[in-house]
Amino acid sequence: MRRFVLLFVLLTSALLLNLAPTAARKIRVVTTTNDLKWAAEQIGGDRVEVVALMHPLQNPHTVQPRPSFVVHLNRADLLVRIGLDYEETWLPPLVEESRNSKIRRGGVGDVDTSIGIPLLEIPAGRVTREQGEVHIMGNPHYWLDPENMKIIARNIAEGLKRVDPAGSSVYERNLRGLERDMDELLDETLKLAAPLRGEKFVAYHTTWSYLANRYGFRIIGFLEPKPGIPPSAAHLADLIVRMRQEKVKVILKEPFYENRIPSMVAQRTGAKVVEICPTVGGERGTETYPKLMRHILTKLVNALQEAK
Amino acid sequence: MSLTPTIYIVTVVSKFRWRLKHCGEGDGKMVRWLKIVVFASLVTLAWGQGNSEPSDPRDKELQQLRERVAALERLVQLLKEELSSLKLNGAAPQSQTQLVALQQQTEEEKRKLEEELKRELQGVTQPPAPRPAPPSAVYGGGLWQALNPDTSVIANFRTGFRGKRPFASFAGSEFSEAELAFQAATDPFSRLDTFIAVAPEGAEVEEATLTILDPTFIGLPRNLQIRLGKLLAPFGQLNSIHPPEQPFVDSPLVHRLWFGHAHGNHKHGNHNHRKRNHQDEEEHKDEHEDEHEEHINGAAIPSEGLFTGAGLSLNWLVPTGRHLTWLTIAPLNVDNATFQTNSGRPAWLARIRHFRELSPTQTLNLGLNYAFGRNDLNKDTRLFGIDLTYRWRPLREGLYRSLVWQTEAYWGQRDTGDGTVKPKGWFTMVEYQLSRTLFLGARYDFAQSPDKSFSGRGFSLAITLFPSEFGRYRLQWNRLKIGGQTVHEVWLQTTFSIGIHRPHPL
Ligand SMILES: [Zn+2]
């Protein structure tokens, strides 16, 4: 009996030691997207090693889980996710399968970066699937706004402080640095995006709502009738009429959506299709978040000038 | 508005028509009336936009509707103009939901300002407020709903036609069932999953599992997962999926023959059914022969076969580099055509599953399966199984293209007391995604019955349309050859789900 007690104590102490990572080892951060990876690296600096699960060109709404996802989650100290229903179709079963209770929802290593974000497109009243297949909790594509990036970074810093209290001062300092950078980036990009003010666009999916909100342009319609529902002829006809009336000259499209329907609409409206990847690292010259923001806005300004 | 004069004129005209019948010809009154008629019809024509029979009540209604639509159109235009002038002044809200969000933003701003002023008044500078709470609207149904289990209902309607030649002398058969799923974490350490299949024949618990998520809580290694209750048996890859979510209307023959219930011709409510069968045997001894014939021609073997059992499962995750390996051992009480363990000795199942990443777009899943237990003769039965699943989904076109190829082969060793019967069964099926909503499936399968008294082989083609993730239509054609008889089947299936359904793990 005494031997059993000893064994139990040894086992539990080993587990407890395992739970509190020592300073020698880097904090293992797993993020779902590349944008969150960039933010986690800014805040964590040398103290962390970060892996992103999704490929930047991958459609975030249809992710095929791979065994390496489970391996990364199994070893993670911190899981940083977009939250809302962004990863809902694939992440929860993987987190469960990872057998890592730290990163389970509400766990010490779980970071939902949507906390504190002023959300757009929250359905009013009762939520039903009539409103579409995805995004019934509000629009989760919120990172394309430097103000929101500050909130994302703050959430990550809080999470890192929870799993690695020894690094608190470092994370705080890095957070303040990032906040300054974002303020500068906002000033710079607002100037860059000045020609976009008041302009009207059409997009494939609700990826650009926060960008539009920040830089003062409007997305007057979507190729998808509702988020996650494939375009129908009736809806497209409606949209084309509106585009003609409102003289919309540019259609925004993510690389993971097909080209046929955008060009069909473009043909009938004389609009130009611009393909933009909304994620860090999806296109050449977008390896960091500031580069991504400049890249997207420059592309939009150019497209608008060409169309006119 | 403009409706009133039209109605008035219509009334005048109908009055006149009535009068005309009651007046003599050449009457002076007649001339006066005629004048009114000419005037009225002219006006009516002008109002009614060339409508030749304005007195017809249906046309009248149509006319009224037209007027109303025109009025509404004007109103919409007016509102549009008003809205766009508003938008020019404001920050360009696009919809009702954005207006709500904007309102929340201003609320937020107000709150921030209030806090700022408070701090200034106190003369104390504090660090910025940490993590404001998310707006409660995010949770949709309110906070109390967050504690409810994820509840979903999958309604599954199937209509089948069966005949000896394709598209000729088909006998219809219908089937529908609903699957109720309740899934929730019971506490931070465990979760409960319940799946109840409800069919006209009765309800059956397909799965009711308590999963211990955090075994460290009871001092066990972290990578060990313990499941208790009625489980999907860890035997093959397809068996980890509930029938309504499988890629074909019916299960492969080997599942139907080996894992369907031994005596009933339907997996649901099998106990009642078995009793009924015994009664039938006594009452209609002559008909029994025919029933047996039917049993072999494919119409009476269950269309679904799911290997389930009550007991315990221990699953250990072995992360090996980029790849994963699971080891599962499960003692289960089983009651199907292969195992009957009511005697108290459970069937023992073991499965090794290796999940490999071939590239960022391709994965390969290999499983080795073993089961040992008692059969209906209370003698030993052993099963061996191998399964291989290949999956492909491109990164960029992942919404529009994918492929799953799944093959499973089983061998049995059934002790009958005076020898060993060794039945075999296998299936291979491929599902290719043609577009965002359209999938094409093909399956070839072969199986011998557990007692090897007959065998069957089948070829199936299925077209599946997913208008959204929550609805599905499927058309399937089967060419089955069971017990020497060829049967053609056409199935039409519609499946709808409501509520939150947890996505399938890996
Ligand atoms: Zn989306």
CSV table of N, CA and C in Angstrom, one decimal, chain A residues 15 55 57-59 62 64-68 70-71 74 84 88-89 93-94 96-97 99-101 104 115-116 118-124 127 129 133 137 158 162 204 218-219 224 228-230 255-258 275, chain B residues 87 92 94 97-98 101 104-105 131-132 137-138 140 188 191 213-214 222-225 315 317 319 321-324 326 355-357 360-361 363 391 393 395-396 398-400 436-437 467-470 502-503 505-506:
chain,number,residue,atom,x,y,z
A,15,LEU,N,3.5,15.1,-13.0
A,15,LEU,CA,2.5,15.7,-13.9
A,15,LEU,C,2.5,17.2,-13.6
A,55,HIS,N,-3.1,26.8,-43.5
A,55,HIS,CA,-2.3,27.4,-44.6
A,55,HIS,C,-3.0,28.7,-45.0
A,57,LEU,N,-3.5,30.1,-47.8
A,57,LEU,CA,-4.4,30.1,-49.0
A,57,LEU,C,-5.6,29.2,-48.8
A,58,GLN,N,-5.6,28.5,-47.6
A,58,GLN,CA,-6.7,27.6,-47.4
A,58,GLN,C,-8.0,28.3,-47.1
A,59,ASN,N,-9.1,27.7,-47.6
A,59,ASN,CA,-10.4,28.3,-47.2
A,59,ASN,C,-10.6,28.0,-45.7
A,62,THR,N,-13.4,25.4,-44.6
A,62,THR,CA,-13.4,24.0,-44.9
A,62,THR,C,-11.9,23.5,-44.7
A,64,GLN,N,-9.4,20.6,-43.6
A,64,GLN,CA,-9.3,19.1,-43.4
A,64,GLN,C,-8.3,18.9,-42.3
A,65,PRO,N,-8.7,18.3,-41.2
A,65,PRO,CA,-7.8,18.1,-40.1
A,65,PRO,C,-6.7,17.1,-40.6
A,66,ARG,N,-5.5,17.4,-40.1
A,66,ARG,CA,-4.3,16.5,-40.4
A,66,ARG,C,-3.7,16.0,-39.1
A,67,PRO,N,-3.1,14.8,-39.2
A,67,PRO,CA,-2.5,14.3,-37.9
A,67,PRO,C,-1.6,15.2,-37.2
A,68,SER,N,-0.8,16.0,-38.0
A,68,SER,CA,0.2,16.9,-37.4
A,68,SER,C,-0.5,18.0,-36.5
A,70,VAL,N,-3.0,17.5,-34.5
A,70,VAL,CA,-3.2,16.8,-33.2
A,70,VAL,C,-1.9,16.8,-32.5
A,71,VAL,N,-0.8,16.5,-33.2
A,71,VAL,CA,0.5,16.4,-32.6
A,71,VAL,C,0.9,17.8,-32.0
A,74,ASN,N,-1.3,18.6,-29.0
A,74,ASN,CA,-0.9,17.7,-27.9
A,74,ASN,C,0.2,18.3,-27.0
A,84,LEU,N,-15.4,32.9,-32.0
A,84,LEU,CA,-16.8,32.9,-32.6
A,84,LEU,C,-17.0,31.5,-33.3
A,88,GLU,N,-15.0,26.6,-35.7
A,88,GLU,CA,-15.9,25.6,-35.1
A,88,GLU,C,-16.1,24.3,-35.8
A,89,THR,N,-15.9,24.3,-37.1
A,89,THR,CA,-16.2,23.1,-37.9
A,89,THR,C,-15.1,22.1,-37.8
A,93,PRO,N,-13.2,19.1,-32.0
A,93,PRO,CA,-12.8,17.6,-31.9
A,93,PRO,C,-11.3,17.4,-31.8
A,94,LEU,N,-10.6,18.2,-32.5
A,94,LEU,CA,-9.1,18.0,-32.5
A,94,LEU,C,-8.5,18.4,-31.1
A,96,GLU,N,-10.1,18.1,-28.4
A,96,GLU,CA,-10.4,17.0,-27.5
A,96,GLU,C,-9.5,15.8,-27.7
A,97,GLU,N,-9.3,15.5,-29.0
A,97,GLU,CA,-8.4,14.4,-29.4
A,97,GLU,C,-7.0,14.6,-28.9
A,99,ARG,N,-5.9,15.5,-26.2
A,99,ARG,CA,-5.7,15.1,-24.8
A,99,ARG,C,-5.0,16.1,-24.0
A,100,ASN,N,-5.1,17.4,-24.3
A,100,ASN,CA,-4.4,18.4,-23.7
A,100,ASN,C,-5.4,19.3,-23.0
A,101,SER,N,-5.6,19.1,-21.7
A,101,SER,CA,-6.7,19.9,-21.0
A,101,SER,C,-6.3,21.3,-20.8
A,104,ARG,N,-8.1,23.3,-23.6
A,104,ARG,CA,-9.5,23.1,-23.8
A,104,ARG,C,-10.2,24.4,-23.5
A,115,ILE,N,-12.3,38.2,-27.9
A,115,ILE,CA,-12.8,38.9,-26.7
A,115,ILE,C,-12.4,40.3,-26.7
A,116,GLY,N,-13.5,41.2,-26.6
A,116,GLY,CA,-13.2,42.6,-26.6
A,116,GLY,C,-13.3,43.3,-27.9
A,118,PRO,N,-15.0,44.9,-31.0
A,118,PRO,CA,-16.4,45.4,-31.3
A,118,PRO,C,-16.9,44.7,-32.6
A,119,LEU,N,-17.7,43.8,-32.4
A,119,LEU,CA,-18.1,42.9,-33.6
A,119,LEU,C,-19.1,43.6,-34.5
A,120,LEU,N,-18.9,43.2,-35.8
A,120,LEU,CA,-19.9,43.6,-36.8
A,120,LEU,C,-20.8,42.5,-37.2
A,121,GLU,N,-21.9,42.8,-37.7
A,121,GLU,CA,-22.8,41.9,-38.3
A,121,GLU,C,-23.3,40.8,-37.3
A,122,ILE,N,-23.5,41.2,-36.0
A,122,ILE,CA,-24.1,40.3,-35.1
A,122,ILE,C,-25.6,40.2,-35.5
A,123,PRO,N,-26.1,39.0,-35.7
A,123,PRO,CA,-27.5,38.9,-36.1
A,123,PRO,C,-28.4,39.5,-35.0
A,124,ALA,N,-29.4,40.3,-35.4
A,124,ALA,CA,-30.3,40.8,-34.3
A,124,ALA,C,-31.4,39.8,-34.1
A,127,VAL,N,-31.2,33.7,-33.4
A,127,VAL,CA,-30.3,33.2,-34.5
A,127,VAL,C,-30.9,31.9,-35.0
A,129,ARG,N,-30.5,29.1,-38.7
A,129,ARG,CA,-29.7,28.8,-39.8
A,129,ARG,C,-30.1,29.5,-41.1
A,133,GLU,N,-25.0,29.6,-43.3
A,133,GLU,CA,-24.4,28.4,-42.7
A,133,GLU,C,-23.3,28.8,-41.7
A,137,MET,N,-22.6,34.2,-35.2
A,137,MET,CA,-22.3,34.9,-33.9
A,137,MET,C,-21.7,36.2,-34.2
A,158,GLU,N,-2.2,38.4,-22.5
A,158,GLU,CA,-2.8,37.9,-21.3
A,158,GLU,C,-2.6,36.4,-21.2
A,162,ARG,N,-0.5,34.1,-18.4
A,162,ARG,CA,-1.1,33.0,-17.6
A,162,ARG,C,-0.2,31.8,-17.6
A,204,TYR,N,-17.0,38.5,-52.5
A,204,TYR,CA,-17.5,37.2,-52.5
A,204,TYR,C,-18.1,36.8,-51.2
A,218,ARG,N,-17.5,51.0,-48.8
A,218,ARG,CA,-18.6,50.1,-48.5
A,218,ARG,C,-18.6,48.9,-49.4
A,219,ILE,N,-19.0,47.8,-48.8
A,219,ILE,CA,-19.3,46.5,-49.5
A,219,ILE,C,-20.8,46.5,-49.7
A,224,GLU,N,-22.0,35.5,-52.4
A,224,GLU,CA,-22.8,34.6,-51.7
A,224,GLU,C,-24.1,35.3,-51.1
A,228,GLY,N,-21.6,31.5,-46.4
A,228,GLY,CA,-21.5,30.0,-46.5
A,228,GLY,C,-22.5,29.4,-47.4
A,229,ILE,N,-23.4,30.2,-48.0
A,229,ILE,CA,-24.4,29.6,-49.0
A,229,ILE,C,-23.9,29.9,-50.4
A,230,PRO,N,-23.8,28.9,-51.3
A,230,PRO,CA,-23.3,29.2,-52.6
A,230,PRO,C,-24.2,30.1,-53.4
A,255,PRO,N,-8.5,34.1,-52.6
A,255,PRO,CA,-7.9,33.1,-53.5
A,255,PRO,C,-8.6,31.7,-53.4
A,256,PHE,N,-9.3,31.5,-52.3
A,256,PHE,CA,-9.9,30.2,-52.1
A,256,PHE,C,-11.3,30.1,-52.6
A,257,TYR,N,-11.8,31.1,-53.2
A,257,TYR,CA,-13.1,31.0,-53.9
A,257,TYR,C,-12.9,30.9,-55.4
A,258,GLU,N,-13.8,30.2,-56.1
A,258,GLU,CA,-13.7,30.0,-57.5
A,258,GLU,C,-13.7,31.3,-58.3
A,275,GLU,N,-8.2,39.8,-56.8
A,275,GLU,CA,-8.0,38.7,-55.9
A,275,GLU,C,-7.0,39.1,-54.8
B,87,LYS,N,-26.6,57.7,-44.8
B,87,LYS,CA,-25.3,57.0,-44.9
B,87,LYS,C,-24.2,58.0,-45.2
B,92,ALA,N,-21.4,55.1,-42.8
B,92,ALA,CA,-21.8,54.1,-43.8
B,92,ALA,C,-22.2,52.8,-43.3
B,94,GLN,N,-24.2,49.4,-43.3
B,94,GLN,CA,-24.7,48.7,-44.5
B,94,GLN,C,-26.0,47.9,-44.2
B,97,THR,N,-27.8,44.8,-38.9
B,97,THR,CA,-26.9,44.2,-38.0
B,97,THR,C,-25.7,45.2,-37.7
B,98,GLN,N,-25.3,45.9,-38.8
B,98,GLN,CA,-24.2,46.8,-38.6
B,98,GLN,C,-24.7,48.0,-37.8
B,101,ALA,N,-24.3,46.9,-34.4
B,101,ALA,CA,-22.9,46.9,-34.0
B,101,ALA,C,-22.4,48.3,-33.7
B,104,GLN,N,-23.5,49.5,-30.5
B,104,GLN,CA,-22.7,49.0,-29.5
B,104,GLN,C,-21.4,49.7,-29.4
B,105,GLN,N,-20.9,50.1,-30.5
B,105,GLN,CA,-19.6,50.8,-30.5
B,105,GLN,C,-19.7,52.1,-29.8
B,131,ARG,N,-9.4,43.4,-20.9
B,131,ARG,CA,-10.4,42.5,-21.4
B,131,ARG,C,-11.9,42.9,-21.1
B,132,PRO,N,-12.4,43.8,-21.8
B,132,PRO,CA,-13.9,44.1,-21.6
B,132,PRO,C,-14.7,42.8,-22.0
B,137,ALA,N,-24.9,39.6,-26.8
B,137,ALA,CA,-25.6,39.2,-28.0
B,137,ALA,C,-24.8,38.1,-28.8
B,138,VAL,N,-23.5,38.0,-28.5
B,138,VAL,CA,-22.6,37.1,-29.2
B,138,VAL,C,-23.2,35.6,-29.0
B,140,GLY,N,-26.1,34.7,-28.8
B,140,GLY,CA,-27.4,34.4,-29.5
B,140,GLY,C,-28.5,34.1,-28.6
B,188,PRO,N,-15.4,19.8,-16.2
B,188,PRO,CA,-14.1,20.0,-16.9
B,188,PRO,C,-13.4,18.7,-17.3
B,191,ARG,N,-17.1,14.2,-20.9
B,191,ARG,CA,-18.2,14.7,-21.7
B,191,ARG,C,-19.1,13.5,-22.0
B,213,LEU,N,-12.2,13.0,-20.3
B,213,LEU,CA,-11.3,13.8,-21.1
B,213,LEU,C,-9.9,14.0,-20.4
B,214,ASP,N,-10.0,14.1,-19.1
B,214,ASP,CA,-8.8,14.4,-18.4
B,214,ASP,C,-8.5,13.3,-17.4
B,222,ARG,N,-2.0,11.2,-19.3
B,222,ARG,CA,-2.8,12.2,-20.0
B,222,ARG,C,-3.2,11.7,-21.3
B,223,ASN,N,-2.4,10.9,-22.0
B,223,ASN,CA,-2.8,10.5,-23.4
B,223,ASN,C,-3.7,9.3,-23.4
B,224,LEU,N,-4.2,8.9,-22.3
B,224,LEU,CA,-5.2,7.8,-22.2
B,224,LEU,C,-6.6,8.4,-22.2
B,225,GLN,N,-7.5,7.9,-23.1
B,225,GLN,CA,-8.9,8.3,-23.0
B,225,GLN,C,-9.7,7.1,-22.7
B,315,ASN,N,-8.3,4.1,-24.9
B,315,ASN,CA,-7.7,4.6,-26.1
B,315,ASN,C,-6.5,5.4,-25.8
B,317,LEU,N,-3.2,7.5,-27.1
B,317,LEU,CA,-2.7,8.3,-28.2
B,317,LEU,C,-1.2,8.3,-28.1
B,319,PRO,N,1.7,10.0,-30.0
B,319,PRO,CA,2.2,10.9,-31.0
B,319,PRO,C,3.6,10.5,-31.5
B,321,GLY,N,6.1,11.9,-34.1
B,321,GLY,CA,6.6,12.8,-35.1
B,321,GLY,C,5.4,13.6,-35.7
B,322,ARG,N,5.3,13.6,-37.0
B,322,ARG,CA,4.2,14.3,-37.7
B,322,ARG,C,3.0,13.4,-37.7
B,323,HIS,N,3.1,12.1,-37.4
B,323,HIS,CA,2.1,11.2,-37.5
B,323,HIS,C,1.5,10.8,-36.2
B,324,LEU,N,0.4,10.1,-36.2
B,324,LEU,CA,-0.3,9.7,-35.0
B,324,LEU,C,-0.6,8.2,-35.0
B,326,TRP,N,-3.0,5.4,-32.6
B,326,TRP,CA,-3.9,5.2,-31.4
B,326,TRP,C,-3.9,3.7,-31.2
B,355,PHE,N,-2.3,7.2,-38.4
B,355,PHE,CA,-2.8,8.3,-39.2
B,355,PHE,C,-1.6,9.1,-39.7
B,356,ARG,N,-1.4,9.0,-41.0
B,356,ARG,CA,-0.2,9.6,-41.6
B,356,ARG,C,-0.5,10.8,-42.5
B,357,GLU,N,0.4,11.7,-42.5
B,357,GLU,CA,0.3,12.9,-43.3
B,357,GLU,C,1.2,12.7,-44.5
B,360,PRO,N,0.6,18.3,-47.2
B,360,PRO,CA,-0.5,19.1,-46.6
B,360,PRO,C,-1.9,18.9,-47.1
B,361,THR,N,-2.0,18.2,-48.2
B,361,THR,CA,-3.3,18.0,-48.8
B,361,THR,C,-3.8,16.5,-48.7
B,363,THR,N,-3.9,12.7,-46.6
B,363,THR,CA,-3.6,11.9,-45.4
B,363,THR,C,-4.0,10.4,-45.7
B,391,ARG,N,-7.4,10.3,-48.0
B,391,ARG,CA,-8.2,11.6,-48.2
B,391,ARG,C,-7.3,12.6,-48.9
B,393,ARG,N,-7.7,16.8,-50.1
B,393,ARG,CA,-8.5,18.0,-50.3
B,393,ARG,C,-7.4,19.1,-50.6
B,395,LEU,N,-5.7,22.7,-51.1
B,395,LEU,CA,-5.7,23.9,-50.2
B,395,LEU,C,-6.6,25.0,-50.7
B,396,ARG,N,-6.3,25.4,-51.9
B,396,ARG,CA,-7.1,26.6,-52.5
B,396,ARG,C,-8.5,26.2,-52.9
B,398,GLY,N,-10.2,23.8,-51.8
B,398,GLY,CA,-10.8,22.9,-50.8
B,398,GLY,C,-12.3,22.9,-50.7
B,399,LEU,N,-12.9,24.1,-51.1
B,399,LEU,CA,-14.3,24.2,-51.0
B,399,LEU,C,-15.0,23.4,-52.1
B,400,TYR,N,-14.3,23.1,-53.2
B,400,TYR,CA,-14.9,22.6,-54.4
B,400,TYR,C,-14.5,21.2,-54.8
B,436,ARG,N,-19.0,22.6,-55.3
B,436,ARG,CA,-19.2,23.0,-53.9
B,436,ARG,C,-20.3,22.2,-53.2
B,437,THR,N,-21.3,21.8,-54.0
B,437,THR,CA,-22.4,21.1,-53.4
B,437,THR,C,-22.7,19.7,-53.9
B,467,PRO,N,-27.1,21.3,-50.6
B,467,PRO,CA,-27.4,22.7,-50.8
B,467,PRO,C,-26.8,23.5,-49.7
B,468,SER,N,-26.7,23.0,-48.5
B,468,SER,CA,-26.0,23.6,-47.4
B,468,SER,C,-25.5,22.5,-46.5
B,469,GLU,N,-24.8,22.9,-45.5
B,469,GLU,CA,-24.2,21.9,-44.6
B,469,GLU,C,-25.3,21.1,-43.8
B,470,PHE,N,-26.5,21.7,-43.8
B,470,PHE,CA,-27.5,21.1,-43.0
B,470,PHE,C,-28.6,20.3,-43.7
B,502,ARG,N,-22.0,18.3,-33.6
B,502,ARG,CA,-20.5,18.4,-33.5
B,502,ARG,C,-19.9,17.7,-34.8
B,503,PRO,N,-18.9,18.4,-35.3
B,503,PRO,CA,-18.2,17.8,-36.5
B,503,PRO,C,-17.6,16.5,-36.1
B,505,PRO,N,-14.9,13.8,-35.5
B,505,PRO,CA,-13.5,13.8,-35.2
B,505,PRO,C,-12.7,13.0,-36.2
B,506,LEU,N,-11.7,13.7,-36.8
B,506,LEU,CA,-10.7,13.0,-37.8
B,506,LEU,C,-11.3,11.9,-38.6
